[in-house]
Amino acid sequence: MADTSLPLPPGSTIGILGGGQLGRMLSMAAARLGFRTHVYCPDPDSPAFQVTDRRTVAPYEDQAALADFAQAVDAVTYEFENIPSATAAALARTVRVEPSPSILDMTQDRYVEKSFISRNGLAVADFATVSGTAEIEAAAGRIGYPCILKTRRFGYDGKGQTRVERPADIPDAWSAIGGKPAILEAHVPFLREVSAIVARGSDGTLRSFDIAENRHENGILRSTTVPAGISAATAEAARAAGYRLAESLFYTGVVAVELFVVADGEDGERLLVNEIAPRVHNSGHWTEDACSISQFEMHMRAVANWPLPVPFRHSDVEMTNLLGNEVDNFAKIAALPDTRIHLYGKVGVRPGRKMGHINRLAPLRGR
Ligand code: AMP
């Protein structure tokens, strides 16, 4: 392996596992810095393939394809947390993989992840590991109703989770998640949802983007607003939570920490960590147009061991996802003032599918 403490020179190739829109935007940011990219994804229609120098279309378990990929790249990162962690670990034997495959492994299991977060002194909703209806009933008795049943593995965008209102819901909830090992979690009556997008360099440098406020619909992110409608103290606490997790993971790259803001006393606020995404994140897309550096460039700089600048937000911004056939309105949207449109070039529109996003800018009012 090359000396991984030196900055990767322009012209080097960065491999990206996963070919979705995040891989596409990472690849575009890498190109701006003079890097080449090589995207590895099993789906031949992956949107990132349209903007990469090289591609590998192969299953993540294809050892020969992985060996060729490792040979062809100078460093590897990933854009999707459900890449088999064994794939990332196999690559890491011959090439630098950031963030570390052990982090990928940890965040792939909600129980392990939540336990890690609370071990690090950060509050999470009450939770228990469950693997059958009797265990759910016992855990719900302790946690209280309503609660949420989530599969331990392979959940994203609200997939693999269901709400349990009362004991009679338990059998249906258990079959709704496919009878898989799960966690039962207290339903959090949150005031708001926010995310901390932070970056850590391999030398320990920490950077943070402004805290973003997120609105979900049916478990899918609908819009992100910056600044978030939270107190300065809560924003600082969210940033500190992001830093603490990035440091305790010896993380390299951009990490997103999703948090619930809950009421505390008369008009106080308290944070609970919901989850960690070991990658660039949908709630950081605003940085492309309202900030001195995007999350994508920040991530690629960290992976390449380049300096990490302090991000400076120069506009207020609302990011809105274009879901399903909303993308058909592209011409109307493209005519909106102060609005930047980003389309992912995806083949095939499905309801709820993320087809693009817009960033609507406004003059800076405050932080
Ligand atoms: P997740 O996949 O865990 O990020 O969940 C997706 C979304 O579902 C979250 O962003 C929340 O809007 C909602 N959600 C998840 N867990 C909870 C919870 N324990 N209490 C209330 N809402 C939740």
Short mmCIF file of C-alpha atoms and ligand atoms in Angstrom, two decimals:
data_model
loop_
_atom_site.label_atom_id
_atom_site.label_comp_id
_atom_site.label_asym_id
_atom_site.label_seq_id
_atom_site.Cartn_x
_atom_site.Cartn_y
_atom_site.Cartn_z
CA MET A 1 0.00 0.00 0.00
CA ALA A 2 1.20 3.55 -0.76
CA ASP A 3 2.06 5.85 2.20
CA THR A 4 -1.46 6.64 3.39
CA SER A 5 -0.43 9.67 5.45
CA LEU A 6 0.49 11.71 2.35
CA PRO A 7 -2.09 13.66 0.34
CA LEU A 8 -3.20 11.71 -2.73
CA PRO A 9 -1.97 13.64 -5.80
CA PRO A 10 -4.40 14.83 -8.51
CA GLY A 11 -4.68 12.22 -11.24
CA SER A 12 -5.05 9.45 -8.63
CA THR A 13 -8.12 7.24 -8.82
CA ILE A 14 -10.62 7.05 -5.98
CA GLY A 15 -12.86 3.98 -5.98
CA ILE A 16 -16.47 4.36 -4.88
CA LEU A 17 -18.55 1.39 -3.72
CA GLY A 18 -22.17 2.07 -4.65
CA GLY A 19 -23.49 3.87 -7.69
CA GLY A 20 -26.46 5.93 -6.46
CA GLN A 21 -26.87 9.69 -6.44
CA LEU A 22 -24.41 10.07 -3.55
CA GLY A 23 -21.75 8.27 -5.59
CA ARG A 24 -22.61 10.47 -8.54
CA MET A 25 -22.12 13.68 -6.54
CA LEU A 26 -18.95 12.33 -4.90
CA SER A 27 -17.57 11.54 -8.33
CA MET A 28 -18.35 15.03 -9.63
CA ALA A 29 -16.66 16.60 -6.59
CA ALA A 30 -13.62 14.37 -7.05
CA ALA A 31 -13.33 15.43 -10.70
CA ARG A 32 -13.17 19.08 -9.61
CA LEU A 33 -10.11 18.25 -7.53
CA GLY A 34 -8.43 16.55 -10.48
CA PHE A 35 -9.12 12.97 -9.35
CA ARG A 36 -10.42 10.13 -11.43
CA THR A 37 -13.11 7.87 -10.04
CA HIS A 38 -13.95 4.21 -10.48
CA VAL A 39 -17.48 3.25 -9.41
CA TYR A 40 -18.30 -0.34 -8.39
CA CYS A 41 -21.98 -1.26 -8.39
CA PRO A 42 -24.02 -4.34 -9.37
CA ASP A 43 -26.72 -2.27 -11.10
CA PRO A 44 -25.79 -1.40 -14.71
CA ASP A 45 -28.19 1.59 -14.65
CA SER A 46 -26.48 3.26 -11.68
CA PRO A 47 -26.63 7.07 -11.90
CA ALA A 48 -22.97 7.40 -10.85
CA PHE A 49 -21.82 5.49 -13.93
CA GLN A 50 -22.75 8.51 -16.09
CA VAL A 51 -20.07 10.66 -14.43
CA THR A 52 -17.19 8.30 -13.65
CA ASP A 53 -14.00 7.44 -15.52
CA ARG A 54 -14.26 3.71 -14.93
CA ARG A 55 -16.94 1.34 -13.83
CA THR A 56 -17.25 -2.21 -12.55
CA VAL A 57 -20.66 -3.84 -12.84
CA ALA A 58 -20.44 -6.88 -10.57
CA PRO A 59 -21.94 -8.29 -7.37
CA TYR A 60 -20.30 -7.11 -4.14
CA GLU A 61 -19.29 -10.72 -3.45
CA ASP A 62 -17.38 -11.18 -6.74
CA GLN A 63 -13.84 -11.75 -5.44
CA ALA A 64 -12.17 -11.54 -8.86
CA ALA A 65 -13.89 -8.25 -9.71
CA LEU A 66 -12.99 -6.88 -6.26
CA ALA A 67 -9.34 -7.84 -6.72
CA ASP A 68 -9.23 -6.05 -10.11
CA PHE A 69 -10.94 -3.01 -8.59
CA ALA A 70 -8.45 -2.87 -5.70
CA GLN A 71 -5.59 -2.95 -8.23
CA ALA A 72 -7.08 -0.12 -10.28
CA VAL A 73 -7.65 2.44 -7.50
CA ASP A 74 -5.50 4.41 -5.02
CA ALA A 75 -8.13 4.66 -2.27
CA VAL A 76 -11.70 3.46 -1.75
CA THR A 77 -14.77 4.97 -0.15
CA TYR A 78 -18.46 4.03 -0.12
CA GLU A 79 -21.72 5.86 -0.58
CA PHE A 80 -24.21 3.32 0.79
CA GLU A 81 -24.17 1.76 4.26
CA ASN A 82 -25.59 -1.56 3.14
CA ILE A 83 -22.48 -2.54 1.15
CA PRO A 84 -21.45 -5.90 2.69
CA SER A 85 -18.84 -4.98 5.31
CA ALA A 86 -16.88 -8.12 4.29
CA THR A 87 -16.43 -6.52 0.84
CA ALA A 88 -14.96 -3.36 2.33
CA ALA A 89 -12.80 -5.41 4.70
CA ALA A 90 -11.45 -7.56 1.81
CA LEU A 91 -10.49 -4.42 -0.14
CA ALA A 92 -8.85 -2.90 2.93
CA ARG A 93 -6.23 -5.67 2.90
CA THR A 94 -4.63 -4.11 -0.19
CA VAL A 95 -5.93 -0.54 -0.50
CA ARG A 96 -6.85 2.32 1.84
CA VAL A 97 -10.62 2.19 2.59
CA GLU A 98 -12.21 5.17 4.36
CA PRO A 99 -14.26 5.29 6.50
CA SER A 100 -12.88 2.12 8.07
CA PRO A 101 -14.84 -1.08 7.25
CA SER A 102 -15.29 -1.74 10.98
CA ILE A 103 -17.42 1.44 11.16
CA LEU A 104 -19.55 0.17 8.28
CA ASP A 105 -19.96 -3.09 10.17
CA MET A 106 -21.04 -1.32 13.36
CA THR A 107 -23.65 0.93 11.70
CA GLN A 108 -25.21 -1.99 9.82
CA ASP A 109 -26.78 -3.29 13.00
CA ARG A 110 -29.12 -0.87 14.76
CA TYR A 111 -28.65 -2.63 18.10
CA VAL A 112 -24.86 -2.48 17.98
CA GLU A 113 -25.04 1.12 16.74
CA LYS A 114 -27.42 2.35 19.45
CA SER A 115 -25.40 0.55 22.12
CA PHE A 116 -22.24 2.26 20.81
CA ILE A 117 -23.91 5.69 20.86
CA SER A 118 -25.15 5.33 24.41
CA ARG A 119 -21.80 3.90 25.59
CA ASN A 120 -20.31 7.16 24.33
CA GLY A 121 -22.47 9.12 26.75
CA LEU A 122 -25.07 10.33 24.23
CA ALA A 123 -28.79 9.92 24.87
CA VAL A 124 -30.89 7.66 22.63
CA ALA A 125 -34.55 6.59 22.80
CA ASP A 126 -35.16 3.62 25.11
CA PHE A 127 -34.52 0.45 23.13
CA ALA A 128 -34.28 -3.33 23.43
CA THR A 129 -33.21 -6.13 21.14
CA VAL A 130 -36.13 -8.47 20.28
CA SER A 131 -36.49 -11.62 18.22
CA GLY A 132 -40.10 -12.76 18.64
CA THR A 133 -43.55 -11.62 19.71
CA ALA A 134 -43.12 -12.60 23.37
CA GLU A 135 -39.93 -10.55 23.61
CA ILE A 136 -41.62 -7.60 21.91
CA GLU A 137 -44.47 -7.72 24.39
CA ALA A 138 -42.08 -7.84 27.35
CA ALA A 139 -39.94 -5.01 25.96
CA ALA A 140 -43.00 -2.89 25.12
CA GLY A 141 -44.23 -3.37 28.69
CA ARG A 142 -41.02 -1.74 29.89
CA ILE A 143 -40.57 0.89 27.13
CA GLY A 144 -44.25 1.83 26.84
CA TYR A 145 -46.62 2.39 23.91
CA PRO A 146 -46.48 3.63 21.20
CA CYS A 147 -43.16 2.17 20.15
CA ILE A 148 -41.39 1.38 16.90
CA LEU A 149 -40.18 -2.00 15.73
CA LYS A 150 -37.16 -1.80 13.40
CA THR A 151 -35.16 -4.58 11.76
CA ARG A 152 -31.63 -4.64 13.14
CA ARG A 153 -30.16 -4.77 9.62
CA PHE A 154 -30.81 -3.32 6.16
CA GLY A 155 -33.12 -0.46 7.07
CA TYR A 156 -33.08 2.93 5.36
CA ASP A 157 -35.59 5.60 4.31
CA GLY A 158 -38.08 4.23 6.84
CA LYS A 159 -37.91 0.72 5.32
CA GLY A 160 -38.04 -2.24 7.71
CA GLN A 161 -39.86 -0.40 10.47
CA THR A 162 -43.38 -0.23 11.81
CA ARG A 163 -45.24 1.45 14.64
CA VAL A 164 -46.75 -0.54 17.49
CA GLU A 165 -49.65 1.29 19.17
CA ARG A 166 -50.95 -1.44 21.46
CA PRO A 167 -50.27 -5.09 22.40
CA ALA A 168 -52.78 -6.32 19.78
CA ASP A 169 -50.56 -4.82 17.00
CA ILE A 170 -47.57 -7.00 17.88
CA PRO A 171 -48.23 -10.08 15.67
CA ASP A 172 -48.86 -7.92 12.56
CA ALA A 173 -45.87 -5.69 13.31
CA TRP A 174 -43.63 -8.75 13.64
CA SER A 175 -44.78 -10.10 10.24
CA ALA A 176 -44.59 -6.60 8.67
CA ILE A 177 -40.83 -6.57 9.30
CA GLY A 178 -40.51 -10.14 8.01
CA GLY A 179 -39.94 -11.76 11.41
CA LYS A 180 -36.29 -10.69 11.45
CA PRO A 181 -34.08 -9.84 14.45
CA ALA A 182 -35.15 -6.34 15.48
CA ILE A 183 -34.99 -3.59 18.02
CA LEU A 184 -37.98 -2.12 19.75
CA GLU A 185 -37.61 1.57 20.35
CA ALA A 186 -39.69 4.13 22.27
CA HIS A 187 -41.63 6.45 19.98
CA VAL A 188 -40.04 9.88 20.42
CA PRO A 189 -42.48 12.82 20.52
CA PHE A 190 -39.89 15.09 18.91
CA LEU A 191 -40.24 18.84 18.33
CA ARG A 192 -37.90 18.69 15.36
CA GLU A 193 -35.41 16.44 13.61
CA VAL A 194 -31.94 17.79 12.91
CA SER A 195 -28.68 16.44 11.57
CA ALA A 196 -25.06 17.19 12.27
CA ILE A 197 -22.85 16.66 9.24
CA VAL A 198 -19.27 16.59 10.42
CA ALA A 199 -15.97 15.67 8.87
CA ARG A 200 -12.83 14.27 10.43
CA GLY A 201 -9.46 14.04 8.77
CA SER A 202 -7.10 11.14 9.42
CA ASP A 203 -4.93 13.62 11.39
CA GLY A 204 -7.87 14.27 13.74
CA THR A 205 -8.97 17.64 12.26
CA LEU A 206 -12.69 18.15 12.93
CA ARG A 207 -15.03 20.27 10.81
CA SER A 208 -18.77 20.78 10.97
CA PHE A 209 -21.41 22.14 8.65
CA ASP A 210 -24.23 24.17 10.16
CA ILE A 211 -26.91 22.05 11.83
CA ALA A 212 -29.73 21.24 9.43
CA GLU A 213 -33.42 20.73 10.23
CA ASN A 214 -35.12 17.85 8.45
CA ARG A 215 -38.73 17.09 7.62
CA HIS A 216 -39.63 13.50 6.73
CA GLU A 217 -42.74 12.13 5.04
CA ASN A 218 -43.41 8.38 5.19
CA GLY A 219 -39.90 7.85 6.54
CA ILE A 220 -38.32 9.61 3.52
CA LEU A 221 -36.56 12.96 3.78
CA ARG A 222 -38.76 15.63 2.20
CA SER A 223 -36.86 18.83 2.95
CA THR A 224 -33.93 20.26 4.87
CA THR A 225 -33.77 23.84 6.18
CA VAL A 226 -30.68 25.72 7.33
CA PRO A 227 -30.48 27.37 9.78
CA ALA A 228 -32.45 24.95 11.91
CA GLY A 229 -35.11 26.42 14.22
CA ILE A 230 -33.20 25.51 17.39
CA SER A 231 -31.37 27.45 20.09
CA ALA A 232 -27.66 28.18 19.76
CA ALA A 233 -27.05 25.86 22.73
CA THR A 234 -28.90 22.97 21.05
CA ALA A 235 -27.00 23.54 17.80
CA GLU A 236 -23.74 23.44 19.76
CA ALA A 237 -24.82 20.23 21.51
CA ALA A 238 -25.67 18.62 18.14
CA ARG A 239 -22.28 19.60 16.76
CA ALA A 240 -20.56 18.26 19.89
CA ALA A 241 -22.42 14.94 19.51
CA GLY A 242 -21.18 14.68 15.92
CA TYR A 243 -17.61 15.44 16.99
CA ARG A 244 -17.71 12.98 19.86
CA LEU A 245 -18.90 10.13 17.63
CA ALA A 246 -16.43 10.97 14.84
CA GLU A 247 -13.58 11.04 17.36
CA SER A 248 -14.47 7.85 19.16
CA LEU A 249 -14.72 6.06 15.79
CA PHE A 250 -11.35 7.48 14.60
CA TYR A 251 -13.44 8.36 11.58
CA THR A 252 -12.04 9.63 8.29
CA GLY A 253 -14.52 11.35 5.99
CA VAL A 254 -17.94 12.92 6.33
CA VAL A 255 -20.40 11.39 8.79
CA ALA A 256 -24.03 12.33 9.36
CA VAL A 257 -25.61 12.08 12.79
CA GLU A 258 -29.41 12.27 12.88
CA LEU A 259 -30.91 13.62 16.08
CA PHE A 260 -34.33 14.22 17.61
CA VAL A 261 -34.93 17.51 19.45
CA VAL A 262 -37.32 16.93 22.34
CA ALA A 263 -38.88 19.33 24.83
CA ASP A 264 -37.11 19.60 28.16
CA GLY A 265 -39.03 21.42 30.89
CA GLU A 266 -40.98 24.58 30.08
CA ASP A 267 -39.03 25.82 27.07
CA GLY A 268 -35.80 23.82 27.10
CA GLU A 269 -34.57 21.42 24.41
CA ARG A 270 -32.78 18.11 24.70
CA LEU A 271 -31.24 15.88 22.04
CA LEU A 272 -31.54 12.15 21.41
CA VAL A 273 -29.34 10.56 18.75
CA ASN A 274 -31.38 8.56 16.22
CA GLU A 275 -28.69 7.14 13.98
CA ILE A 276 -25.26 7.50 12.39
CA ALA A 277 -24.83 7.37 8.59
CA PRO A 278 -21.16 6.64 7.77
CA ARG A 279 -21.25 8.63 4.55
CA VAL A 280 -22.35 11.85 2.91
CA HIS A 281 -26.06 12.38 3.54
CA ASN A 282 -29.20 13.68 1.87
CA SER A 283 -29.55 16.31 4.61
CA GLY A 284 -26.17 17.75 3.53
CA HIS A 285 -27.13 18.41 -0.10
CA TRP A 286 -27.71 22.08 0.75
CA THR A 287 -23.93 22.49 1.11
CA GLU A 288 -23.54 22.25 -2.68
CA ASP A 289 -25.04 25.70 -3.20
CA ALA A 290 -25.15 27.52 0.15
CA CYS A 291 -21.68 26.84 1.51
CA SER A 292 -18.03 27.52 0.67
CA ILE A 293 -17.42 23.76 0.32
CA SER A 294 -19.84 20.91 -0.28
CA GLN A 295 -20.07 17.77 1.85
CA PHE A 296 -18.98 15.83 -1.23
CA GLU A 297 -15.73 17.76 -1.69
CA MET A 298 -15.10 17.64 2.08
CA HIS A 299 -15.50 13.86 2.05
CA MET A 300 -13.23 13.37 -0.95
CA ARG A 301 -10.60 15.65 0.62
CA ALA A 302 -10.66 13.56 3.81
CA VAL A 303 -10.39 10.29 1.87
CA ALA A 304 -7.49 11.76 -0.12
CA ASN A 305 -5.76 13.16 3.00
CA TRP A 306 -6.09 16.73 1.79
CA PRO A 307 -6.55 19.71 4.14
CA LEU A 308 -10.12 20.22 5.37
CA PRO A 309 -11.21 23.87 5.19
CA VAL A 310 -13.61 25.40 7.71
CA PRO A 311 -16.98 25.42 5.92
CA PHE A 312 -18.63 28.82 5.66
CA ARG A 313 -22.36 29.02 4.92
CA HIS A 314 -23.08 32.09 2.79
CA SER A 315 -26.87 31.75 2.32
CA ASP A 316 -29.94 30.48 4.08
CA VAL A 317 -31.28 27.52 2.20
CA GLU A 318 -34.09 25.04 1.84
CA MET A 319 -33.33 21.75 0.11
CA THR A 320 -36.32 19.84 -1.24
CA ASN A 321 -36.12 16.34 -2.68
CA LEU A 322 -37.79 15.69 -6.02
CA LEU A 323 -39.58 12.39 -5.43
CA GLY A 324 -41.12 10.18 -8.12
CA ASN A 325 -42.83 12.05 -10.92
CA GLU A 326 -42.24 15.48 -9.33
CA VAL A 327 -39.20 15.45 -11.59
CA ASP A 328 -41.52 15.84 -14.59
CA ASN A 329 -41.87 19.51 -13.52
CA PHE A 330 -38.18 20.11 -14.18
CA ALA A 331 -38.73 22.99 -16.62
CA LYS A 332 -41.02 24.89 -14.23
CA ILE A 333 -38.60 24.28 -11.34
CA ALA A 334 -35.62 25.34 -13.43
CA ALA A 335 -37.32 28.72 -13.96
CA LEU A 336 -37.68 29.44 -10.21
CA PRO A 337 -35.56 32.36 -8.99
CA ASP A 338 -32.68 31.69 -6.55
CA THR A 339 -33.12 27.95 -7.03
CA ARG A 340 -30.52 25.41 -8.12
CA ILE A 341 -31.76 22.14 -9.55
CA HIS A 342 -29.85 18.84 -9.33
CA LEU A 343 -31.10 15.83 -11.27
CA TYR A 344 -29.69 12.34 -10.87
CA GLY A 345 -30.23 10.93 -14.38
CA LYS A 346 -32.03 7.88 -12.96
CA VAL A 347 -33.62 5.44 -15.35
CA GLY A 348 -37.22 4.76 -14.32
CA VAL A 349 -39.50 6.84 -12.11
CA ARG A 350 -41.11 5.07 -9.15
CA PRO A 351 -43.31 6.64 -6.45
CA GLY A 352 -41.11 8.02 -3.66
CA ARG A 353 -37.87 7.42 -5.61
CA LYS A 354 -35.32 10.21 -5.15
CA MET A 355 -34.93 11.64 -8.67
CA GLY A 356 -33.21 14.92 -7.80
CA HIS A 357 -33.33 17.84 -5.40
CA ILE A 358 -33.47 21.61 -5.42
CA ASN A 359 -31.70 24.14 -3.22
CA ARG A 360 -33.65 27.35 -2.77
CA LEU A 361 -31.34 30.12 -1.54
CA ALA A 362 -32.12 33.23 0.51
CA PRO A 363 -29.88 35.93 1.99
CA LEU A 364 -28.19 34.92 5.24
CA ARG A 365 -30.31 35.90 8.25
CA GLY A 366 -28.41 34.22 11.02
CA ARG A 367 -26.80 31.02 12.15
P1 AMP B 1 -34.68 5.83 10.70
O1 AMP B 1 -34.63 4.86 9.55
O2 AMP B 1 -34.48 5.19 12.02
O3 AMP B 1 -33.81 7.04 10.49
O4 AMP B 1 -36.17 6.41 10.70
C1 AMP B 1 -36.70 7.21 9.66
C2 AMP B 1 -37.61 8.27 10.25
O5 AMP B 1 -38.69 7.67 10.98
C3 AMP B 1 -36.94 9.20 11.24
O6 AMP B 1 -36.22 10.22 10.60
C4 AMP B 1 -38.14 9.71 12.01
O7 AMP B 1 -38.86 10.68 11.28
C5 AMP B 1 -39.00 8.46 12.14
N1 AMP B 1 -38.61 7.74 13.36
C6 AMP B 1 -37.68 6.75 13.46
N2 AMP B 1 -37.54 6.32 14.73
C7 AMP B 1 -38.40 7.06 15.48
C8 AMP B 1 -38.73 7.10 16.88
N3 AMP B 1 -38.15 6.28 17.76
N4 AMP B 1 -39.66 7.99 17.28
C9 AMP B 1 -40.27 8.82 16.40
N5 AMP B 1 -40.01 8.83 15.06
C10 AMP B 1 -39.09 7.97 14.60
#
